[in-house]
Tab-separated table of N, CA and C in Angstrom:
chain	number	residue	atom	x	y	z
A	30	UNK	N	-107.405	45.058	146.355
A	30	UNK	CA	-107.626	45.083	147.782
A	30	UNK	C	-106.986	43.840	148.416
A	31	UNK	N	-107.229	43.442	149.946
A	31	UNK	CA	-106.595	42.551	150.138
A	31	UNK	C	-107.477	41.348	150.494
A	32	UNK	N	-106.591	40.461	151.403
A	32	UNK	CA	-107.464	39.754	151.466
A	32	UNK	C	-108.851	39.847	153.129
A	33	UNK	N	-108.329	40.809	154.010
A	33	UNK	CA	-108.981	41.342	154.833
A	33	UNK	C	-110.793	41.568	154.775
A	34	UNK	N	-111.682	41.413	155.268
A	34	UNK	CA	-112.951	41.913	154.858
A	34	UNK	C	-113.086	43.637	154.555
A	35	UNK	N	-113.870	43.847	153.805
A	35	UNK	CA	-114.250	45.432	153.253
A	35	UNK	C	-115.029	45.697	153.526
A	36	UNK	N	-115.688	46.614	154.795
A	36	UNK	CA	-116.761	47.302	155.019
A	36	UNK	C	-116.919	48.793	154.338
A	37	UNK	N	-118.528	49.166	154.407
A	37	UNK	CA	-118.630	50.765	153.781
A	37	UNK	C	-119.041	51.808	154.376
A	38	UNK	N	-118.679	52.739	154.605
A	38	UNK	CA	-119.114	53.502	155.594
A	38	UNK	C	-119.521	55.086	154.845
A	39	UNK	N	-120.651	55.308	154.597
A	39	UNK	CA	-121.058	56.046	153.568
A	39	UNK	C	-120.077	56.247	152.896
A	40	UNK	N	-120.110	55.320	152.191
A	40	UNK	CA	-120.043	55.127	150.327
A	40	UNK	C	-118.043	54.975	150.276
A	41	UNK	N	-117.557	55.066	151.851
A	41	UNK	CA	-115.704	55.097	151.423
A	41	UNK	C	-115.784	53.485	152.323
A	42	UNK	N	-114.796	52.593	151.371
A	42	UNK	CA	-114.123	51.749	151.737
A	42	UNK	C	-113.630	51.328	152.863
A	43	UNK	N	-113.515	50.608	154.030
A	43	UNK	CA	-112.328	50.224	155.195
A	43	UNK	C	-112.413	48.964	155.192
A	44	UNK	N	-111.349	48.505	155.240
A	44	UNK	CA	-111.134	47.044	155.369
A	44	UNK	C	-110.904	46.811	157.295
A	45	UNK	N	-111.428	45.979	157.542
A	45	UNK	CA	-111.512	45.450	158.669
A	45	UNK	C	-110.979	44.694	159.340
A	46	UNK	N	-109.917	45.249	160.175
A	46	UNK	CA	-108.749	44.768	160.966
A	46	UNK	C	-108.064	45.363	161.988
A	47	UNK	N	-107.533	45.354	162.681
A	47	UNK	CA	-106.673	45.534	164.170
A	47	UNK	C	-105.529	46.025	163.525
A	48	UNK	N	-104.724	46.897	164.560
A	48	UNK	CA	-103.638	47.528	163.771
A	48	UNK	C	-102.301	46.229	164.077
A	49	UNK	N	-102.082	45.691	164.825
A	49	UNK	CA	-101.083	44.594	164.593
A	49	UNK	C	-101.472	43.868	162.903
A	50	UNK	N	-102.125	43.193	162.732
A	50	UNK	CA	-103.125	42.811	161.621
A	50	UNK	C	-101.867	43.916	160.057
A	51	UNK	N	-102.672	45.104	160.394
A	51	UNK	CA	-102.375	46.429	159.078
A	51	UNK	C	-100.995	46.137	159.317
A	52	UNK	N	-99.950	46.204	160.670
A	52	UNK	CA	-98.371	46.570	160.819
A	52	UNK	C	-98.060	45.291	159.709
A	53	UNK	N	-98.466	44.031	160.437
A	53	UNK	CA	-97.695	43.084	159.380
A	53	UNK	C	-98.078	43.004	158.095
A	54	UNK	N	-99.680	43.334	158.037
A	54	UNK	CA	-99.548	43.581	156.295
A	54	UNK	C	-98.380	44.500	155.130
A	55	UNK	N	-98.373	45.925	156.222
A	55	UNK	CA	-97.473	47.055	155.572
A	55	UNK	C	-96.337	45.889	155.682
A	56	UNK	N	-95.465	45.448	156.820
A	56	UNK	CA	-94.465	45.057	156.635
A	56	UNK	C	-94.300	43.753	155.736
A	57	UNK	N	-95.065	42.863	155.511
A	57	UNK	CA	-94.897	41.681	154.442
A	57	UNK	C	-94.750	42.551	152.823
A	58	UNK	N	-95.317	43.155	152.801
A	58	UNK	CA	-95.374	44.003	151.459
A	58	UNK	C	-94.142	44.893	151.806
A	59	UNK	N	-93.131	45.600	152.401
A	59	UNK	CA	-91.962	46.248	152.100
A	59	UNK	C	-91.008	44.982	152.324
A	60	UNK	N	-91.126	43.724	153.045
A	60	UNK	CA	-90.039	42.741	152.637
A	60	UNK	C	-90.004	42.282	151.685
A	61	UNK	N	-91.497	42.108	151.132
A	61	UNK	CA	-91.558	41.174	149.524
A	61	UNK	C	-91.350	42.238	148.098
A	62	UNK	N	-91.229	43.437	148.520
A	62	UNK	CA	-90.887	44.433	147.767
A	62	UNK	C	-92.546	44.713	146.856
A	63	UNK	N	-93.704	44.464	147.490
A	63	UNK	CA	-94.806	44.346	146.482
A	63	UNK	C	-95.643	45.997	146.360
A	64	UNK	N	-95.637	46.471	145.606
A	64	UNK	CA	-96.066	47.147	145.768
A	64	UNK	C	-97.702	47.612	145.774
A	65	UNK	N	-97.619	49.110	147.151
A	65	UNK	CA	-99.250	48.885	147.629
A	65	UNK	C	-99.369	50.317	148.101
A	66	UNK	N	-100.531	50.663	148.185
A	66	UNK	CA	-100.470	51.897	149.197
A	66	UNK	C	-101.633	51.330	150.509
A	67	UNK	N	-101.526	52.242	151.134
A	67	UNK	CA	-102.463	52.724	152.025
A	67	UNK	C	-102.997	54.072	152.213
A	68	UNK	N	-104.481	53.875	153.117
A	68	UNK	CA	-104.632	55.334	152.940
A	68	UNK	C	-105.410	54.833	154.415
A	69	UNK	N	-105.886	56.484	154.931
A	69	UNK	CA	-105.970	56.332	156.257
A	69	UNK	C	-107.371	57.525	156.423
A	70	UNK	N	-108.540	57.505	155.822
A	70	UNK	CA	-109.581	58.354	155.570
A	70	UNK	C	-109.852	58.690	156.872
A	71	UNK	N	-110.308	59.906	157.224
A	71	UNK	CA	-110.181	60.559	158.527
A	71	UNK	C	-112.334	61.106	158.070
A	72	UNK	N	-112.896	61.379	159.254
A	72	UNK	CA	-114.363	61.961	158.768
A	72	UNK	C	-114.528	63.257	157.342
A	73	UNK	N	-113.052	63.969	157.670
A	73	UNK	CA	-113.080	64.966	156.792
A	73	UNK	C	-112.900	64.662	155.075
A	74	UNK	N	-111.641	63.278	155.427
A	74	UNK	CA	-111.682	62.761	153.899
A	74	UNK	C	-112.933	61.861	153.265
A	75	UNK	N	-114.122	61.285	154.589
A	75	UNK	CA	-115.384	60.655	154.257
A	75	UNK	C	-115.992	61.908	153.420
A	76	UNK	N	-115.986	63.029	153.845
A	76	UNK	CA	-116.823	64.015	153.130
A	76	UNK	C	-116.598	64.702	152.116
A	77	UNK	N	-115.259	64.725	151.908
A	77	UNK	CA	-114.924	65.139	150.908
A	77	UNK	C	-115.193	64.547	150.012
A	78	UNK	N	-114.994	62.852	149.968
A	78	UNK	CA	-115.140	62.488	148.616
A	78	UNK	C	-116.356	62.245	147.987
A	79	UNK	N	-117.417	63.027	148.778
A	79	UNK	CA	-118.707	62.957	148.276
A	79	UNK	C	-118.526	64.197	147.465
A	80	UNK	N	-117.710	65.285	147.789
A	80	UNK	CA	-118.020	66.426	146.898
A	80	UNK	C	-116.874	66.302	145.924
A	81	UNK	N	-116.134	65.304	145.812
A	81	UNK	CA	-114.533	65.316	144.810
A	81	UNK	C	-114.593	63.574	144.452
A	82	UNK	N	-115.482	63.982	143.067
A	82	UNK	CA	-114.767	62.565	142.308
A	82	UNK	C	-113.639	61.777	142.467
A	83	UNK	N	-112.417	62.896	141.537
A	83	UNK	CA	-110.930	62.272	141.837
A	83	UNK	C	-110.933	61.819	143.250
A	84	UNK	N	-111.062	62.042	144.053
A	84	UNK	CA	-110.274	61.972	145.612
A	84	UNK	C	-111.267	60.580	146.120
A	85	UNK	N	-112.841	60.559	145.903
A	85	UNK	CA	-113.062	59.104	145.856
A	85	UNK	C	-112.629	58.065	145.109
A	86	UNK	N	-112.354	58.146	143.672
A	86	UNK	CA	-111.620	57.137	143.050
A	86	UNK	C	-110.378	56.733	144.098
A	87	UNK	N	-109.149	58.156	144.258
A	87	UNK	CA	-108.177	57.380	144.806
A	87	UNK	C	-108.545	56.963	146.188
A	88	UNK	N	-109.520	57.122	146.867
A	88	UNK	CA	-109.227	56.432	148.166
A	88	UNK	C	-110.156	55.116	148.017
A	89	UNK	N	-111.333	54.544	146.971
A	89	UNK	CA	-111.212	53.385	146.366
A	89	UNK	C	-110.570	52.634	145.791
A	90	UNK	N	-109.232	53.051	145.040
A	90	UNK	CA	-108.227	52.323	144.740
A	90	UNK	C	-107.244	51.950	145.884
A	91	UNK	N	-107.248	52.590	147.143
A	91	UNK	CA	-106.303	51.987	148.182
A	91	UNK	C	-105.932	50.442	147.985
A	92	UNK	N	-104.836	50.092	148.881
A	92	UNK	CA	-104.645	48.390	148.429
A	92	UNK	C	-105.172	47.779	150.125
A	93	UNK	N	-104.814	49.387	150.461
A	93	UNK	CA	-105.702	48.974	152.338
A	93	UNK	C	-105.882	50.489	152.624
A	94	UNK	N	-107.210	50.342	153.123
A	94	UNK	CA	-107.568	51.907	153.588
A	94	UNK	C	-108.316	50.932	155.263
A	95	UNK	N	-107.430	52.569	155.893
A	95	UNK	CA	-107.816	52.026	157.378
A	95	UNK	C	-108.678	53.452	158.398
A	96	UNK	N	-109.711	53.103	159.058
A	96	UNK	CA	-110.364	54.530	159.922
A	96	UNK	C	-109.725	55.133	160.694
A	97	UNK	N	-109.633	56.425	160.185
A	97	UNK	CA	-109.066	57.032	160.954
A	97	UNK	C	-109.929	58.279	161.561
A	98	UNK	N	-110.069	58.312	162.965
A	98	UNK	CA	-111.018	59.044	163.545
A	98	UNK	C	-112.098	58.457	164.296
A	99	UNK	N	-112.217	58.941	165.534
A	99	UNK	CA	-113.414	58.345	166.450
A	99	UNK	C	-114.161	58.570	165.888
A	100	UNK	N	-114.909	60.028	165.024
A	100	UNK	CA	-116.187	60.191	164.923
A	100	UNK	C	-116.970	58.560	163.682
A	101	UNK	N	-115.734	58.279	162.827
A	101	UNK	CA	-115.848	57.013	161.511
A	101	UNK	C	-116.845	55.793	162.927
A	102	UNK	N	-115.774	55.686	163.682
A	102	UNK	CA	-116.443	54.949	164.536
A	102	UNK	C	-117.759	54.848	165.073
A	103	UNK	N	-118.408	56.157	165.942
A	103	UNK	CA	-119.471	56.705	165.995
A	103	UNK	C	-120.606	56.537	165.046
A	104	UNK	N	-120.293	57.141	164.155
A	104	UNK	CA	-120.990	56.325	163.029
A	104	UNK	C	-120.954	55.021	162.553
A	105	UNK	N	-120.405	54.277	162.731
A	105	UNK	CA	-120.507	52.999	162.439
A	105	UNK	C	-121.269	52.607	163.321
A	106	UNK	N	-120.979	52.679	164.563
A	106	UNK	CA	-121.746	52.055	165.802
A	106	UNK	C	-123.369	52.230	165.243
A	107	UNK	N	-123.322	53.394	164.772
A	107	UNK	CA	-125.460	53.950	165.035
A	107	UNK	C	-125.304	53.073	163.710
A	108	UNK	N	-125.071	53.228	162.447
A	108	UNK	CA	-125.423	52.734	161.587
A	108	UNK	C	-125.098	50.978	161.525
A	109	UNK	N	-124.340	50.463	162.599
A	109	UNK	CA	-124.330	49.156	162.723
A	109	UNK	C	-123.175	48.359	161.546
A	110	UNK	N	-122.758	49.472	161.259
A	110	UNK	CA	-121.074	49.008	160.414
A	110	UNK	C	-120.189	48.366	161.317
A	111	UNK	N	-119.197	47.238	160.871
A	111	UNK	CA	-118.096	46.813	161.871
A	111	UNK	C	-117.397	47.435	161.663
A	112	UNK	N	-116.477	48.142	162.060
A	112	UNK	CA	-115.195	48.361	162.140
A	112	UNK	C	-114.533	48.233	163.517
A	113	UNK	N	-113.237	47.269	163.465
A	113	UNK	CA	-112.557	46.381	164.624
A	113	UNK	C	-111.897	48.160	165.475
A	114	UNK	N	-110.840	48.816	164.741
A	114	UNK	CA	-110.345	49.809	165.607
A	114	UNK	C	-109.676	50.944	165.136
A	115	UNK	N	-109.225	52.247	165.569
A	115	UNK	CA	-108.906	53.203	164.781
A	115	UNK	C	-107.502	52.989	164.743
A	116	UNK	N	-107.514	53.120	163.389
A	116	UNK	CA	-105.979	53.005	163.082
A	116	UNK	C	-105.540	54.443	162.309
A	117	UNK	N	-104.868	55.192	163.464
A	117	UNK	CA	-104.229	56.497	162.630
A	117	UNK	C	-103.159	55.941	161.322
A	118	UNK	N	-103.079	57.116	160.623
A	118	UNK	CA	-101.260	57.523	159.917
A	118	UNK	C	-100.808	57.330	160.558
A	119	UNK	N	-100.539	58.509	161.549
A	119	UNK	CA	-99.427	58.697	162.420
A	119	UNK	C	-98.996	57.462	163.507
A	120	UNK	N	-99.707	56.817	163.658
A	120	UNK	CA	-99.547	55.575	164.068
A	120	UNK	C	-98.816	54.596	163.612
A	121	UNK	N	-99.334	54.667	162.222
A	121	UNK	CA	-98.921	53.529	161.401
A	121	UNK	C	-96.994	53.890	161.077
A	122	UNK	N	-96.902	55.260	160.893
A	122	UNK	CA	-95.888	55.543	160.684
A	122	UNK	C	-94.827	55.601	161.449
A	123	UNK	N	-95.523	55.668	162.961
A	123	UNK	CA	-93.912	55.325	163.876
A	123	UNK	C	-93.890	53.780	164.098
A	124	UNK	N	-94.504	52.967	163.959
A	124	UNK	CA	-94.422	51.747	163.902
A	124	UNK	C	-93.605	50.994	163.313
């Protein structure tokens, strides 16, 4: 993981950060050639990986997993989780 804080949001991973924050992480890691993934758990991939082992392992192995979806938010709010802001894929990817 990185060096970012890690919050949990029933039972999946997000590290906690602003998407300027994630852009220069992705980009320090494709200049330094390091290799990493990301992943971008949406409410549907929160639920799934309660019913799919494999698919929670890999989105616990992320090197940065970021929220994707208002409802992640929503829930955080009632349950009193931080998470700073939603950071889509598709976001991340025209960036």
């Amino acid at each position: 993981m990185t060096a970012f804080p890690v919050t949990h949001l029933l039972g999946v991973p997000f590290h906690v950060l602003n998407e300027e924050e994630a852009i220069d992480w992705v980009e320090d890691r494709i200049r330094n050639r390091q290799p990493a993934w990301a992943c971008t758990p949406n409410p549907e991939i929160v639920v799934a990986c309660h019913r799919d082992p494999e698919l929670a392992r890999a989105v616990r192995s992320a090197t940065l997993s970021l929220p994707d979806g208002v409802a992640l938010f929503w829930a955080a709010r009632r349950l009193k989780i931080p998470l700073r802001e939603k950071i889509t894929g598709i976001d991340m990817g025209e960036k």
